[in-house]
Amino acid sequence: MNEKIKISGPLLAVSLFCTLQLIATLALGLVILNKISLLEVAVSQAQNAFESRLNDVGEEMETALSQQASLTSDFHYTLQPAPRGKILLTLSANLKSYSSGSAVSFSVTVDDGETFLVQTNISNNALSAAIPLPVCEKIDVGLVITDQQKTLSQALSEITNVSACLTEHLYLTPELMVKQEGETLLLSGSYIVLDSYGSMVDKNLDMIRLEITEDDQTLHTFYFSQDFDASLPEGQSSYMLLFEKIKITAHPSSTVTFALRARDALGYEYYCTAQQLPIDENGVAQPPVLVEDVFHLNY
């Protein structure tokens, strides 16, 4: 026989109170967990800020100690081409202190090779020296001071991308238009070379030429003329070449390349592979591709 269990009013009230108390406890627990999570985030942020500031202070102290221990108050260098395929490295620095009779030299290492010392001229604690070097990509410069009691040395600078420093004065603006008539390609366009000198003061370019080749075969060679009518800042010059309807034959699966070569008054040569004209297997010329618009040192 099934009997229904009757719950009295007081018992129902107690049960409801316990349920509400459990819900309240769970809610309070969620609030506490949320506050703990927020507290952990705040502590983590404060810790990160402290570590960041500690690193900043460490770097500031390291910089200050480095400056305090430095043998020089400043250091400068320049690079420019020199005769017989060399580059001329000019160095200058100011010593914080100098004792008469001490030997002061710049140490120079080329491309991680042998290190050699360069004698300096000294006047009122100011050092200067110039040395011709072979063309390279990296130069490490240091300072060595020797007296009767000790020898002090200090690294001054690591000069990288040396050849790029020697060509940064040359800029190229290329433009090429191609019209195809059967197997014949008609080439029209212009190349403008700006010589802004950079570190090559008073060293004008003696020659610039454009070479049009197909694979390894030379098709045409053009020499530029200096554009004296261009309005340019003092110390700069431009060279311009215009050509119209130059005819070449389109050979299937070949590449026509436009390269520029230049030479300065010291005999230094520069080159730039400017554009390429791909020709597909059907002998149809594709759009010209710009390869680069800066020059490289040819060494």
GROMACS .gro file of C-alpha atoms in nm:
model
  299
    1MET     CA    1   0.000   0.000   0.000
    2ASN     CA    2   0.135   0.338  -0.103
    3GLU     CA    3   0.144   0.600   0.163
    4LYS     CA    4   0.202   0.968   0.101
    5ILE     CA    5   0.464   1.132   0.322
    6LYS     CA    6   0.339   1.452   0.462
    7ILE     CA    7   0.588   1.729   0.540
    8SER     CA    8   0.492   1.950   0.819
    9GLY     CA    9   0.516   2.329   0.795
   10PRO     CA   10   0.810   2.366   1.034
   11LEU     CA   11   1.010   2.099   0.853
   12LEU     CA   12   0.941   2.265   0.518
   13ALA     CA   13   1.061   2.598   0.655
   14VAL     CA   14   1.383   2.442   0.784
   15SER     CA   15   1.445   2.275   0.447
   16LEU     CA   16   1.386   2.602   0.264
   17PHE     CA   17   1.617   2.787   0.503
   18CYS     CA   18   1.897   2.532   0.449
   19THR     CA   19   1.858   2.560   0.073
   20LEU     CA   20   1.874   2.939   0.082
   21GLN     CA   21   2.175   2.922   0.314
   22LEU     CA   22   2.351   2.684   0.070
   23ILE     CA   23   2.280   2.917  -0.221
   24ALA     CA   24   2.408   3.213  -0.022
   25THR     CA   25   2.722   3.020   0.071
   26LEU     CA   26   2.785   2.926  -0.293
   27ALA     CA   27   2.734   3.286  -0.403
   28LEU     CA   28   2.970   3.407  -0.132
   29GLY     CA   29   3.223   3.149  -0.245
   30LEU     CA   30   3.201   3.272  -0.604
   31VAL     CA   31   3.247   3.630  -0.488
   32ILE     CA   32   3.552   3.530  -0.283
   33LEU     CA   33   3.699   3.331  -0.574
   34ASN     CA   34   3.644   3.628  -0.806
   35LYS     CA   35   3.815   3.862  -0.560
   36ILE     CA   36   4.105   3.618  -0.524
   37SER     CA   37   4.138   3.603  -0.903
   38LEU     CA   38   4.136   3.983  -0.929
   39LEU     CA   39   4.391   3.999  -0.648
   40GLU     CA   40   4.617   3.753  -0.830
   41VAL     CA   41   4.593   3.962  -1.149
   42ALA     CA   42   4.676   4.279  -0.954
   43VAL     CA   43   4.972   4.108  -0.784
   44SER     CA   44   5.096   3.976  -1.121
   45GLN     CA   45   5.067   4.322  -1.279
   46ALA     CA   46   5.249   4.481  -0.988
   47GLN     CA   47   5.521   4.217  -1.007
   48ASN     CA   48   5.564   4.270  -1.383
   49ALA     CA   49   5.580   4.647  -1.337
   50PHE     CA   50   5.838   4.604  -1.062
   51GLU     CA   51   6.051   4.368  -1.272
   52SER     CA   52   6.027   4.603  -1.570
   53ARG     CA   53   6.135   4.899  -1.362
   54LEU     CA   54   6.412   4.690  -1.207
   55ASN     CA   55   6.538   4.604  -1.557
   56ASP     CA   56   6.521   4.972  -1.657
   57VAL     CA   57   6.719   5.072  -1.350
   58GLY     CA   58   6.972   4.798  -1.425
   59GLU     CA   59   7.013   4.920  -1.783
   60GLU     CA   60   7.044   5.281  -1.666
   61MET     CA   61   7.311   5.182  -1.412
   62GLU     CA   62   7.494   4.975  -1.675
   63THR     CA   63   7.489   5.267  -1.920
   64ALA     CA   64   7.607   5.510  -1.652
   65LEU     CA   65   7.889   5.278  -1.544
   66SER     CA   66   7.985   5.220  -1.907
   67GLN     CA   67   8.000   5.594  -1.974
   68GLN     CA   68   8.196   5.647  -1.655
   69ALA     CA   69   8.447   5.378  -1.752
   70SER     CA   70   8.474   5.495  -2.114
   71LEU     CA   71   8.809   5.624  -2.229
   72THR     CA   72   8.650   5.866  -2.477
   73SER     CA   73   8.382   6.133  -2.466
   74ASP     CA   74   8.286   6.085  -2.832
   75PHE     CA   75   8.383   5.889  -3.143
   76HIS     CA   76   8.316   5.939  -3.516
   77TYR     CA   77   8.407   5.765  -3.841
   78THR     CA   78   8.357   5.815  -4.215
   79LEU     CA   79   8.393   5.575  -4.509
   80GLN     CA   80   8.467   5.656  -4.872
   81PRO     CA   81   8.625   5.483  -5.173
   82ALA     CA   82   9.002   5.511  -5.210
   83PRO     CA   83   9.237   5.448  -5.505
   84ARG     CA   84   9.335   5.096  -5.614
   85GLY     CA   85   9.015   4.932  -5.499
   86LYS     CA   86   9.040   5.030  -5.135
   87ILE     CA   87   8.813   5.206  -4.890
   88LEU     CA   88   8.934   5.489  -4.669
   89LEU     CA   89   8.834   5.470  -4.304
   90THR     CA   90   8.871   5.801  -4.118
   91LEU     CA   91   8.855   5.788  -3.737
   92SER     CA   92   8.833   6.059  -3.471
   93ALA     CA   93   8.774   6.061  -3.095
   94ASN     CA   94   8.823   6.277  -2.789
   95LEU     CA   95   9.001   6.130  -2.488
   96LYS     CA   96   8.868   6.202  -2.142
   97SER     CA   97   9.226   6.221  -2.020
   98TYR     CA   98   9.571   6.176  -2.168
   99SER     CA   99   9.914   6.149  -2.010
  100SER     CA  100  10.204   6.277  -2.212
  101GLY     CA  101  10.416   5.989  -2.332
  102SER     CA  102  10.131   5.738  -2.356
  103ALA     CA  103  10.092   5.551  -2.685
  104VAL     CA  104   9.739   5.578  -2.827
  105SER     CA  105   9.624   5.368  -3.122
  106PHE     CA  106   9.303   5.264  -3.290
  107SER     CA  107   9.264   4.888  -3.329
  108VAL     CA  108   9.099   4.779  -3.654
  109THR     CA  109   8.969   4.432  -3.744
  110VAL     CA  110   8.832   4.361  -4.092
  111ASP     CA  111   8.575   4.081  -4.135
  112ASP     CA  112   8.685   3.906  -3.813
  113GLY     CA  113   9.038   3.870  -3.951
  114GLU     CA  114   9.367   3.991  -3.810
  115THR     CA  115   9.360   4.294  -3.580
  116PHE     CA  116   9.618   4.566  -3.635
  117LEU     CA  117   9.694   4.897  -3.466
  118VAL     CA  118   9.669   5.236  -3.638
  119GLN     CA  119   9.882   5.522  -3.509
  120THR     CA  120   9.692   5.839  -3.423
  121ASN     CA  121   9.756   6.211  -3.432
  122ILE     CA  122   9.693   6.369  -3.089
  123SER     CA  123   9.612   6.735  -3.027
  124ASN     CA  124   9.444   6.861  -2.708
  125ASN     CA  125   9.318   6.511  -2.626
  126ALA     CA  126   9.167   6.484  -2.978
  127LEU     CA  127   9.263   6.175  -3.179
  128SER     CA  128   9.251   6.133  -3.555
  129ALA     CA  129   9.367   5.869  -3.801
  130ALA     CA  130   9.296   5.752  -4.156
  131ILE     CA  131   9.368   5.409  -4.299
  132PRO     CA  132   9.301   5.244  -4.637
  133LEU     CA  133   9.135   4.902  -4.610
  134PRO     CA  134   9.025   4.634  -4.853
  135VAL     CA  135   8.656   4.634  -4.939
  136CYS     CA  136   8.477   4.435  -4.670
  137GLU     CA  137   8.142   4.401  -4.498
  138LYS     CA  138   8.234   4.451  -4.130
  139ILE     CA  139   8.491   4.660  -3.945
  140ASP     CA  140   8.548   4.647  -3.568
  141VAL     CA  141   8.716   4.956  -3.423
  142GLY     CA  142   8.868   4.983  -3.076
  143LEU     CA  143   9.104   5.205  -2.879
  144VAL     CA  144   9.430   5.101  -2.709
  145ILE     CA  145   9.621   5.325  -2.464
  146THR     CA  146   9.959   5.208  -2.332
  147ASP     CA  147  10.184   5.377  -2.078
  148GLN     CA  148  10.478   5.250  -1.870
  149GLN     CA  149  10.249   5.083  -1.617
  150LYS     CA  150   9.945   4.941  -1.795
  151THR     CA  151   9.749   4.897  -2.117
  152LEU     CA  152   9.384   5.000  -2.146
  153SER     CA  153   9.157   4.896  -2.431
  154GLN     CA  154   8.798   4.968  -2.529
  155ALA     CA  155   8.570   4.865  -2.814
  156LEU     CA  156   8.437   5.174  -2.996
  157SER     CA  157   8.218   5.059  -3.283
  158GLU     CA  158   8.115   4.770  -3.506
  159ILE     CA  159   8.063   4.901  -3.860
  160THR     CA  160   7.848   4.665  -4.067
  161ASN     CA  161   7.718   4.664  -4.427
  162VAL     CA  162   8.025   4.859  -4.535
  163SER     CA  163   7.969   4.823  -4.911
  164ALA     CA  164   7.613   4.957  -4.870
  165CYS     CA  165   7.756   5.268  -4.702
  166LEU     CA  166   7.968   5.326  -5.011
  167THR     CA  167   7.677   5.305  -5.254
  168GLU     CA  168   7.402   5.486  -5.063
  169HIS     CA  169   7.461   5.801  -5.271
  170LEU     CA  170   7.330   5.637  -5.592
  171TYR     CA  171   6.957   5.612  -5.659
  172LEU     CA  172   6.777   5.481  -5.967
  173THR     CA  173   6.435   5.559  -6.114
  174PRO     CA  174   6.350   5.302  -6.382
  175GLU     CA  175   6.059   5.297  -6.626
  176LEU     CA  176   6.007   5.040  -6.900
  177MET     CA  177   5.723   4.995  -7.155
  178VAL     CA  178   5.698   4.694  -7.385
  179LYS     CA  179   5.496   4.658  -7.706
  180GLN     CA  180   5.489   4.323  -7.883
  181GLU     CA  181   5.436   4.275  -8.258
  182GLY     CA  182   5.464   3.902  -8.333
  183GLU     CA  183   5.815   3.795  -8.237
  184THR     CA  184   5.936   4.155  -8.220
  185LEU     CA  185   5.944   4.347  -7.893
  186LEU     CA  186   5.955   4.727  -7.900
  187LEU     CA  187   6.119   4.862  -7.584
  188SER     CA  188   6.070   5.220  -7.469
  189GLY     CA  189   6.149   5.381  -7.138
  190SER     CA  190   6.387   5.585  -6.929
  191TYR     CA  191   6.644   5.541  -6.657
  192ILE     CA  192   6.742   5.827  -6.430
  193VAL     CA  193   7.038   5.791  -6.191
  194LEU     CA  194   7.072   6.042  -5.910
  195ASP     CA  195   7.420   6.084  -5.763
  196SER     CA  196   7.369   6.255  -5.428
  197TYR     CA  197   7.736   6.201  -5.340
  198GLY     CA  198   7.672   6.091  -4.979
  199SER     CA  199   8.021   6.029  -4.838
  200MET     CA  200   8.177   6.085  -5.181
  201VAL     CA  201   8.211   6.461  -5.175
  202ASP     CA  202   8.366   6.595  -5.498
  203LYS     CA  203   8.385   6.247  -5.652
  204ASN     CA  204   8.168   6.266  -5.958
  205LEU     CA  205   8.069   5.966  -6.167
  206ASP     CA  206   8.277   5.930  -6.483
  207MET     CA  207   8.061   5.673  -6.660
  208ILE     CA  208   7.718   5.511  -6.646
  209ARG     CA  209   7.590   5.260  -6.899
  210LEU     CA  210   7.282   5.046  -6.943
  211GLU     CA  211   7.329   4.687  -7.060
  212ILE     CA  212   7.035   4.495  -7.210
  213THR     CA  213   7.104   4.123  -7.218
  214GLU     CA  214   6.908   3.811  -7.300
  215ASP     CA  215   7.029   3.533  -7.076
  216ASP     CA  216   7.408   3.574  -7.123
  217GLN     CA  217   7.402   3.749  -7.462
  218THR     CA  218   7.440   4.129  -7.482
  219LEU     CA  219   7.171   4.287  -7.703
  220HIS     CA  220   7.230   4.661  -7.656
  221THR     CA  221   7.456   4.895  -7.459
  222PHE     CA  222   7.367   5.260  -7.397
  223TYR     CA  223   7.572   5.531  -7.226
  224PHE     CA  224   7.402   5.797  -7.015
  225SER     CA  225   7.447   6.172  -7.052
  226GLN     CA  226   7.456   6.407  -6.758
  227ASP     CA  227   7.138   6.609  -6.719
  228PHE     CA  228   7.262   6.963  -6.654
  229ASP     CA  229   6.916   7.117  -6.677
  230ALA     CA  230   6.772   6.935  -6.377
  231SER     CA  231   6.705   7.149  -6.071
  232LEU     CA  232   6.902   6.968  -5.802
  233PRO     CA  233   7.051   7.069  -5.465
  234GLU     CA  234   7.412   7.175  -5.467
  235GLY     CA  235   7.648   6.879  -5.465
  236GLN     CA  236   7.414   6.649  -5.657
  237SER     CA  237   7.389   6.553  -6.021
  238SER     CA  238   7.164   6.330  -6.230
  239TYR     CA  239   7.218   6.115  -6.536
  240MET     CA  240   6.937   6.040  -6.779
  241LEU     CA  241   6.884   5.789  -7.058
  242LEU     CA  242   6.575   5.788  -7.279
  243PHE     CA  243   6.514   5.519  -7.539
  244GLU     CA  244   6.221   5.452  -7.770
  245LYS     CA  245   6.116   5.150  -7.979
  246ILE     CA  246   6.435   4.949  -7.940
  247LYS     CA  247   6.372   4.625  -8.131
  248ILE     CA  248   6.462   4.284  -7.995
  249THR     CA  249   6.337   3.936  -8.081
  250ALA     CA  250   6.130   3.752  -7.822
  251HIS     CA  251   6.277   3.406  -7.772
  252PRO     CA  252   6.050   3.163  -7.583
  253SER     CA  253   6.139   3.081  -7.220
  254SER     CA  254   6.408   3.350  -7.196
  255THR     CA  255   6.470   3.652  -6.974
  256VAL     CA  256   6.575   3.999  -7.088
  257THR     CA  257   6.772   4.180  -6.816
  258PHE     CA  258   6.837   4.554  -6.777
  259ALA     CA  259   7.150   4.619  -6.572
  260LEU     CA  260   7.334   4.945  -6.501
  261ARG     CA  261   7.704   4.993  -6.439
  262ALA     CA  262   7.874   5.307  -6.312
  263ARG     CA  263   8.231   5.418  -6.239
  264ASP     CA  264   8.355   5.710  -6.032
  265ALA     CA  265   8.663   5.927  -6.058
  266LEU     CA  266   8.863   5.686  -5.839
  267GLY     CA  267   8.792   5.389  -6.063
  268TYR     CA  268   8.536   5.230  -5.834
  269GLU     CA  269   8.267   5.037  -6.020
  270TYR     CA  270   7.904   4.992  -5.919
  271TYR     CA  271   7.626   4.781  -6.064
  272CYS     CA  272   7.251   4.747  -6.035
  273THR     CA  273   7.033   4.475  -6.187
  274ALA     CA  274   6.734   4.700  -6.235
  275GLN     CA  275   6.460   4.515  -6.425
  276GLN     CA  276   6.387   4.183  -6.589
  277LEU     CA  277   6.147   4.105  -6.873
  278PRO     CA  278   6.031   3.740  -6.862
  279ILE     CA  279   5.924   3.577  -7.190
  280ASP     CA  280   5.705   3.268  -7.155
  281GLU     CA  281   5.724   2.939  -7.348
  282ASN     CA  282   5.496   3.082  -7.619
  283GLY     CA  283   5.725   3.379  -7.681
  284VAL     CA  284   5.489   3.626  -7.512
  285ALA     CA  285   5.650   3.900  -7.302
  286GLN     CA  286   5.524   3.920  -6.945
  287PRO     CA  287   5.504   4.244  -6.740
  288PRO     CA  288   5.848   4.385  -6.647
  289VAL     CA  289   5.970   4.301  -6.297
  290LEU     CA  290   6.159   4.553  -6.083
  291VAL     CA  291   6.459   4.374  -5.935
  292GLU     CA  292   6.619   4.658  -5.742
  293ASP     CA  293   6.672   5.033  -5.755
  294VAL     CA  294   6.995   5.059  -5.554
  295PHE     CA  295   7.354   5.004  -5.660
  296HIS     CA  296   7.609   4.759  -5.526
  297LEU     CA  297   7.985   4.786  -5.512
  298ASN     CA  298   8.147   4.576  -5.783
  299TYR     CA  299   8.448   4.415  -5.617
   0.00000   0.00000   0.00000
